[in-house]
Coordinates of C-alpha atoms and ligand atoms in Angstrom, one line a residue:
M1 CA 6.6 34.9 36.7
P2 CA 5.9 31.2 37.3
T3 CA 8.8 28.8 36.6
R4 CA 8.8 27.2 33.3
L5 CA 10.8 24.3 31.9
R6 CA 12.6 25.4 28.7
I7 CA 12.8 22.7 26.1
A8 CA 14.8 23.0 22.8
I9 CA 13.5 20.9 19.9
Q10 CA 14.5 20.8 16.2
K11 CA 13.0 23.7 14.2
S12 CA 12.5 21.5 11.1
G13 CA 13.9 18.2 9.9
R14 CA 13.7 14.6 10.7
L15 CA 13.1 15.0 14.5
Y16 CA 10.6 17.8 14.3
D17 CA 7.3 15.9 13.7
D18 CA 8.1 13.2 16.3
S19 CA 9.2 15.7 18.9
L20 CA 6.0 17.7 18.5
K21 CA 3.9 14.6 18.5
L22 CA 5.5 13.3 21.7
L23 CA 4.8 16.6 23.5
K24 CA 1.2 16.7 22.2
D25 CA 0.7 13.1 23.2
C26 CA 1.9 14.2 26.7
G27 CA -1.1 16.5 26.7
I28 CA 1.1 19.7 26.2
D29 CA -0.6 22.1 23.8
F30 CA 1.2 25.1 22.2
K31 CA 1.0 27.1 19.0
N32 CA 3.9 26.5 16.6
G33 CA 3.6 29.1 13.9
I34 CA 6.0 28.8 10.9
N35 CA 9.3 30.6 11.6
K36 CA 8.6 31.0 15.3
L37 CA 11.7 30.7 17.4
K38 CA 9.9 30.1 20.7
T39 CA 6.5 29.6 22.1
E40 CA 4.8 28.9 25.5
A41 CA 2.6 25.9 26.3
D42 CA -1.0 26.7 27.1
N43 CA -1.5 24.1 29.8
F44 CA 1.9 23.1 31.1
P45 CA 4.7 25.2 32.6
M46 CA 6.9 24.9 29.5
E47 CA 8.6 27.2 27.0
V48 CA 9.6 25.6 23.7
F49 CA 12.6 26.8 21.6
F50 CA 12.8 25.8 18.0
L51 CA 16.5 25.4 17.0
R52 CA 18.9 23.6 14.6
D53 CA 19.6 20.2 16.0
D54 CA 23.4 20.8 16.0
D55 CA 22.9 23.8 18.4
I56 CA 20.6 22.0 20.9
P57 CA 23.4 20.4 23.1
Q58 CA 25.2 23.8 23.4
Y59 CA 22.0 25.6 24.5
V60 CA 21.4 22.9 27.1
E61 CA 25.0 22.9 28.3
D62 CA 24.8 26.7 28.6
A63 CA 21.5 26.5 30.5
V64 CA 19.8 28.7 27.9
A65 CA 17.4 25.7 27.6
D66 CA 16.9 23.3 30.5
I67 CA 16.2 20.2 28.4
G68 CA 16.3 19.3 24.7
I69 CA 15.4 16.6 22.2
V70 CA 18.2 15.6 19.9
G71 CA 19.8 12.6 18.2
E72 CA 22.5 10.7 20.2
N73 CA 24.9 11.2 17.2
V74 CA 24.8 14.9 17.7
I75 CA 25.4 14.8 21.5
Y76 CA 28.4 12.4 21.3
E77 CA 29.9 14.2 18.4
K78 CA 29.6 17.6 20.1
N79 CA 30.8 16.1 23.4
K80 CA 28.8 18.6 25.5
K81 CA 28.3 18.4 29.3
V82 CA 24.6 17.4 29.2
I83 CA 22.9 14.4 30.8
V84 CA 20.8 11.9 28.7
S85 CA 17.6 11.5 30.7
E86 CA 15.5 9.2 28.5
K87 CA 15.7 7.4 25.1
L88 CA 12.7 8.4 23.0
G89 CA 12.5 5.6 20.4
F90 CA 12.3 7.7 17.3
G91 CA 14.9 9.1 14.8
K92 CA 16.7 5.8 14.8
C93 CA 19.7 5.5 12.6
R94 CA 23.3 4.2 12.6
L95 CA 26.6 5.9 11.9
S96 CA 28.3 3.6 9.4
I97 CA 31.4 3.4 7.2
A98 CA 30.7 2.7 3.5
V99 CA 33.0 2.0 0.6
G100 CA 32.4 1.6 -3.2
R101 CA 30.3 -1.4 -4.0
S102 CA 32.9 -3.1 -6.1
E103 CA 35.7 -2.7 -3.4
Q104 CA 37.1 -5.9 -1.8
Y105 CA 36.4 -5.2 1.8
T106 CA 37.1 -8.0 4.3
D107 CA 37.8 -6.1 7.5
C108 CA 38.6 -2.7 8.9
Q109 CA 42.3 -3.1 8.0
Y110 CA 41.0 -2.0 4.5
L111 CA 40.8 1.6 6.0
E112 CA 44.5 1.7 7.0
G113 CA 46.1 4.7 5.3
R114 CA 42.9 5.6 3.5
K115 CA 40.9 8.8 3.4
I116 CA 37.4 8.8 5.1
A117 CA 35.0 11.7 4.5
T118 CA 32.5 12.4 7.3
T119 CA 30.6 15.1 9.2
Y120 CA 31.4 13.0 12.4
P121 CA 35.2 13.4 12.9
L122 CA 35.1 12.8 16.6
L123 CA 33.1 9.6 16.5
V124 CA 35.0 8.3 13.5
G125 CA 38.3 9.2 15.2
K126 CA 37.4 7.2 18.3
F127 CA 36.4 4.2 16.2
L128 CA 39.7 4.2 14.3
Q129 CA 41.7 4.7 17.5
E130 CA 39.9 1.6 19.1
K131 CA 40.7 -0.4 16.1
K132 CA 44.2 0.9 16.0
I133 CA 43.9 2.1 12.4
R134 CA 45.6 5.1 11.0
A135 CA 43.4 6.8 8.4
E136 CA 42.9 10.3 7.3
I137 CA 39.6 11.9 8.4
H138 CA 38.4 14.4 5.9
E139 CA 35.7 16.5 7.5
I140 CA 33.0 17.9 5.2
S141 CA 29.7 19.5 6.1
G142 CA 27.3 17.7 3.8
S143 CA 26.6 15.4 0.8
V144 CA 29.1 13.0 2.2
E145 CA 27.8 10.2 0.0
I146 CA 29.2 11.7 -3.2
A147 CA 32.8 11.9 -1.8
P148 CA 34.1 8.6 -3.2
G149 CA 32.5 9.1 -6.6
I150 CA 34.3 12.4 -7.1
G151 CA 37.6 11.2 -5.8
L152 CA 37.5 13.1 -2.6
A153 CA 37.8 10.1 -0.3
D154 CA 38.2 6.3 -0.3
A155 CA 35.4 5.7 2.2
I156 CA 32.7 7.7 4.0
A157 CA 31.2 7.6 7.5
D158 CA 27.6 8.8 7.5
L159 CA 24.2 8.2 9.1
V160 CA 22.2 5.5 7.5
S161 CA 18.5 4.5 8.1
S162 CA 17.0 2.7 5.1
G163 CA 20.4 2.4 3.2
S164 CA 18.9 3.8 0.0
T165 CA 21.2 6.8 -0.1
L166 CA 24.3 4.5 0.0
F167 CA 22.8 2.3 -2.6
M168 CA 21.9 5.1 -5.0
N169 CA 25.5 6.3 -4.7
G170 CA 27.1 3.0 -5.5
L171 CA 28.3 2.4 -1.9
K172 CA 28.0 -0.5 0.5
E173 CA 27.9 -0.4 4.3
V174 CA 30.8 -2.2 5.8
E175 CA 31.1 -1.1 9.5
T176 CA 28.6 0.2 12.0
I177 CA 30.3 2.7 14.4
F178 CA 27.2 3.3 16.6
H179 CA 23.5 3.2 16.8
S180 CA 21.6 6.4 17.5
E181 CA 18.0 7.5 18.4
A182 CA 16.4 10.7 19.7
V183 CA 16.9 11.3 23.4
L184 CA 15.8 13.8 26.0
I185 CA 18.9 15.6 27.4
R186 CA 19.0 17.9 30.4
H187 CA 21.4 20.4 32.0
P188 CA 23.3 18.7 34.8
L189 CA 22.1 21.2 37.4
L190 CA 18.4 22.1 37.3
G191 CA 16.6 24.3 39.9
N192 CA 14.2 22.4 42.2
E193 CA 11.1 23.7 40.4
Q194 CA 12.5 22.8 36.9
Q195 CA 13.4 19.4 38.3
Q196 CA 9.9 18.8 39.4
I197 CA 8.4 19.9 36.1
L198 CA 10.9 17.5 34.3
E199 CA 9.8 14.7 36.6
K200 CA 6.2 15.4 35.5
L201 CA 7.2 15.4 31.9
L202 CA 9.2 12.2 32.2
F203 CA 6.2 10.5 33.9
R204 CA 4.0 11.5 30.9
I205 CA 6.6 10.5 28.3
R206 CA 7.0 7.0 29.9
A207 CA 3.2 6.6 30.0
V208 CA 2.9 7.6 26.3
R209 CA 5.8 5.4 25.2
K210 CA 4.5 2.4 27.2
A211 CA 1.1 2.8 25.6
R212 CA 2.6 2.9 22.1
H213 CA 4.1 -0.5 22.6
T214 CA 1.0 -2.1 24.2
K215 CA -2.5 -3.0 22.9
Y216 CA -5.7 -3.6 24.7
I217 CA -7.2 -7.0 23.9
L218 CA -10.7 -8.3 24.4
L219 CA -11.9 -11.8 23.5
N220 CA -14.4 -14.5 24.2
A221 CA -13.1 -17.7 25.8
P222 CA -14.7 -21.1 26.3
N223 CA -14.6 -21.6 30.1
E224 CA -12.9 -25.0 29.8
N225 CA -9.8 -23.3 28.2
L226 CA -9.9 -20.2 30.4
R227 CA -6.9 -21.2 32.5
E228 CA -4.8 -21.7 29.3
I229 CA -6.0 -18.4 27.8
I230 CA -5.3 -16.5 30.9
S231 CA -1.8 -17.9 31.1
L232 CA -1.1 -16.4 27.6
L233 CA -2.4 -12.9 28.8
P234 CA -0.7 -11.8 32.0
G235 CA -2.0 -8.2 31.6
M236 CA -0.9 -5.4 33.9
K237 CA -1.9 -7.3 37.1
S238 CA -4.0 -10.2 35.8
P239 CA -6.7 -10.2 33.1
T240 CA -10.3 -9.2 33.8
V241 CA -12.7 -12.1 33.3
L242 CA -16.5 -11.5 33.0
P243 CA -19.2 -14.1 32.3
L244 CA -20.9 -13.9 28.9
A245 CA -24.7 -14.2 28.6
E246 CA -24.1 -17.5 26.8
P247 CA -23.4 -20.2 29.4
G248 CA -19.9 -21.7 29.2
W249 CA -18.2 -18.6 27.8
S250 CA -16.3 -15.7 29.4
S251 CA -15.1 -12.3 28.1
V252 CA -11.4 -11.7 28.8
H253 CA -9.8 -8.3 28.8
S254 CA -6.1 -7.7 29.0
V255 CA -3.1 -5.9 27.5
V256 CA -0.4 -7.4 25.1
N257 CA 3.0 -6.2 24.1
E258 CA 3.2 -5.2 20.4
D259 CA 6.4 -7.3 20.0
D260 CA 4.7 -10.6 21.1
F261 CA 1.4 -9.7 19.6
W262 CA 1.1 -12.0 16.6
E263 CA 2.5 -15.0 18.4
I264 CA 0.0 -14.6 21.2
I265 CA -2.9 -14.1 18.9
E266 CA -2.1 -17.4 17.2
K267 CA -1.9 -19.3 20.5
L268 CA -5.1 -17.7 21.7
K269 CA -6.9 -18.9 18.5
L270 CA -5.5 -22.4 19.0
A271 CA -6.9 -22.3 22.6
G272 CA -10.4 -21.6 21.3
A273 CA -10.5 -17.8 21.7
Q274 CA -13.1 -16.1 19.5
G275 CA -14.2 -12.5 18.6
I276 CA -10.7 -11.1 19.4
L277 CA -10.7 -7.3 19.4
V278 CA -7.4 -5.4 19.6
V279 CA -7.5 -1.6 20.3
P280 CA -4.8 1.0 20.8
I281 CA -4.1 2.4 24.2
E282 CA -3.6 6.2 24.5
K283 CA -1.8 6.3 27.9
M284 CA -0.6 3.6 30.2
I285 CA 0.2 4.2 33.9
L286 CA 1.6 1.3 35.8
Ligands
PRT1 O1 18.5 21.8 10.0 P1 19.1 20.9 11.1 O2 20.6 21.1 11.3 O3 18.3 21.0 12.3 O4 18.9 19.4 10.6 P2 19.9 18.4 9.9 O5 19.7 18.5 8.4 O6 21.3 18.5 10.5 O7 19.4 17.0 10.5 P3 18.2 16.0 9.9 O8 16.9 16.7 10.1 O9 18.5 15.5 8.6 O10 18.4 14.9 11.0 C1 18.2 15.1 12.4 C2 18.5 13.8 13.1 O11 17.7 12.7 12.6 C3 19.9 13.3 13.0 O12 20.9 14.0 13.8 C4 19.8 11.9 13.4 O13 19.8 11.8 14.8 C5 18.4 11.5 12.9 N1 18.4 10.7 11.7 C6 17.7 9.5 11.5 C7 19.0 10.9 10.5 C8 18.6 9.9 9.6 N2 17.8 9.0 10.3 C9 19.1 9.9 8.3 N3 18.9 8.9 7.6 N4 19.7 12.0 10.1 C10 20.2 12.0 8.8 N5 19.9 11.0 7.9 C11 20.5 11.2 6.5 C12 21.9 10.7 6.3 O14 22.8 11.7 6.7 C13 21.9 10.4 4.8 O15 22.1 11.5 4.1 O16 19.7 10.5 5.6 C14 20.5 9.9 4.6 C15 20.5 8.4 4.7 O17 19.2 7.9 4.8 P4 18.8 6.5 4.1 O18 17.4 6.2 4.6 O19 18.9 6.7 2.7 O20 19.8 5.4 4.7
ZN2 ZN1 21.9 19.6 11.8

């Protein structure tokens, strides 16, 4: 049987859609029927396991799966022997401490001698130790945000993304313990063939992620301002410049980073650029 790279991804939940989309954008096709536990890719040497996110680090540590996609919060809380290969840019959140909105909170000394409810006892314990605060960690398995309201704890430590859960439960965020996003983890020792397949996968992931942050831009530029316009658009090597049928004008093609996009567009317009078209890029290989 040919060697396959076994990847574990979340079966359902917040990381499921983005994990699937990433693999599909990497050109890896597979059927993922409801309630399926594993499947094989049609066009890439890969087997996909669908698991609860909490179990993924253990499966990778035990080499039942070679690699996995999981939130950093889970890896560091579970403290498993796995290697983080690549950040994936989705599933972003933060582990924060929150207290009742009307509490007077000035600094983390507030927590001294208090009770903190969390599903992340290890990470919270480390935080308290660093800050030299003695507080009681009360581990619960879910619905952490209701703990202060029912008198179970004075504070909570939980994942936050928009902040609306805290708000709806009358809480305010007072400390951020750490920032998390989805990452690709791997077993520390992979066979040669698995290693090669992983390299191929990482190459594709980087190309997909780079493309997501970059746009292809086409515009018409008056030749007298061409130098200035080109300096705004460094491109991958340098922009492509082609003469237009209309004398005195050129067509300029390049790529721009999404983060600088609006600022560059404004400068281009000021430099006389016209007919600016911006299109998404599917893959980007440097
Ligand atoms: O069933 P399974 O065990 O696989 O899933 P799960 O229910 O344990 O996890 P799931 O699907 O909720 O989250 C999977 C991963 O998504 C987490 O481990 C994080 O890495 C990441 N992630 C990103 C989040 C959030 N954002 C998030 N907001 N995980 C949980 N939340 C919860 C949080 O616990 C709180 O209840 O959402 C609520 C807060 O959200 P806001 O937007 O109101 O602030
Ligand atoms: Zn979970």
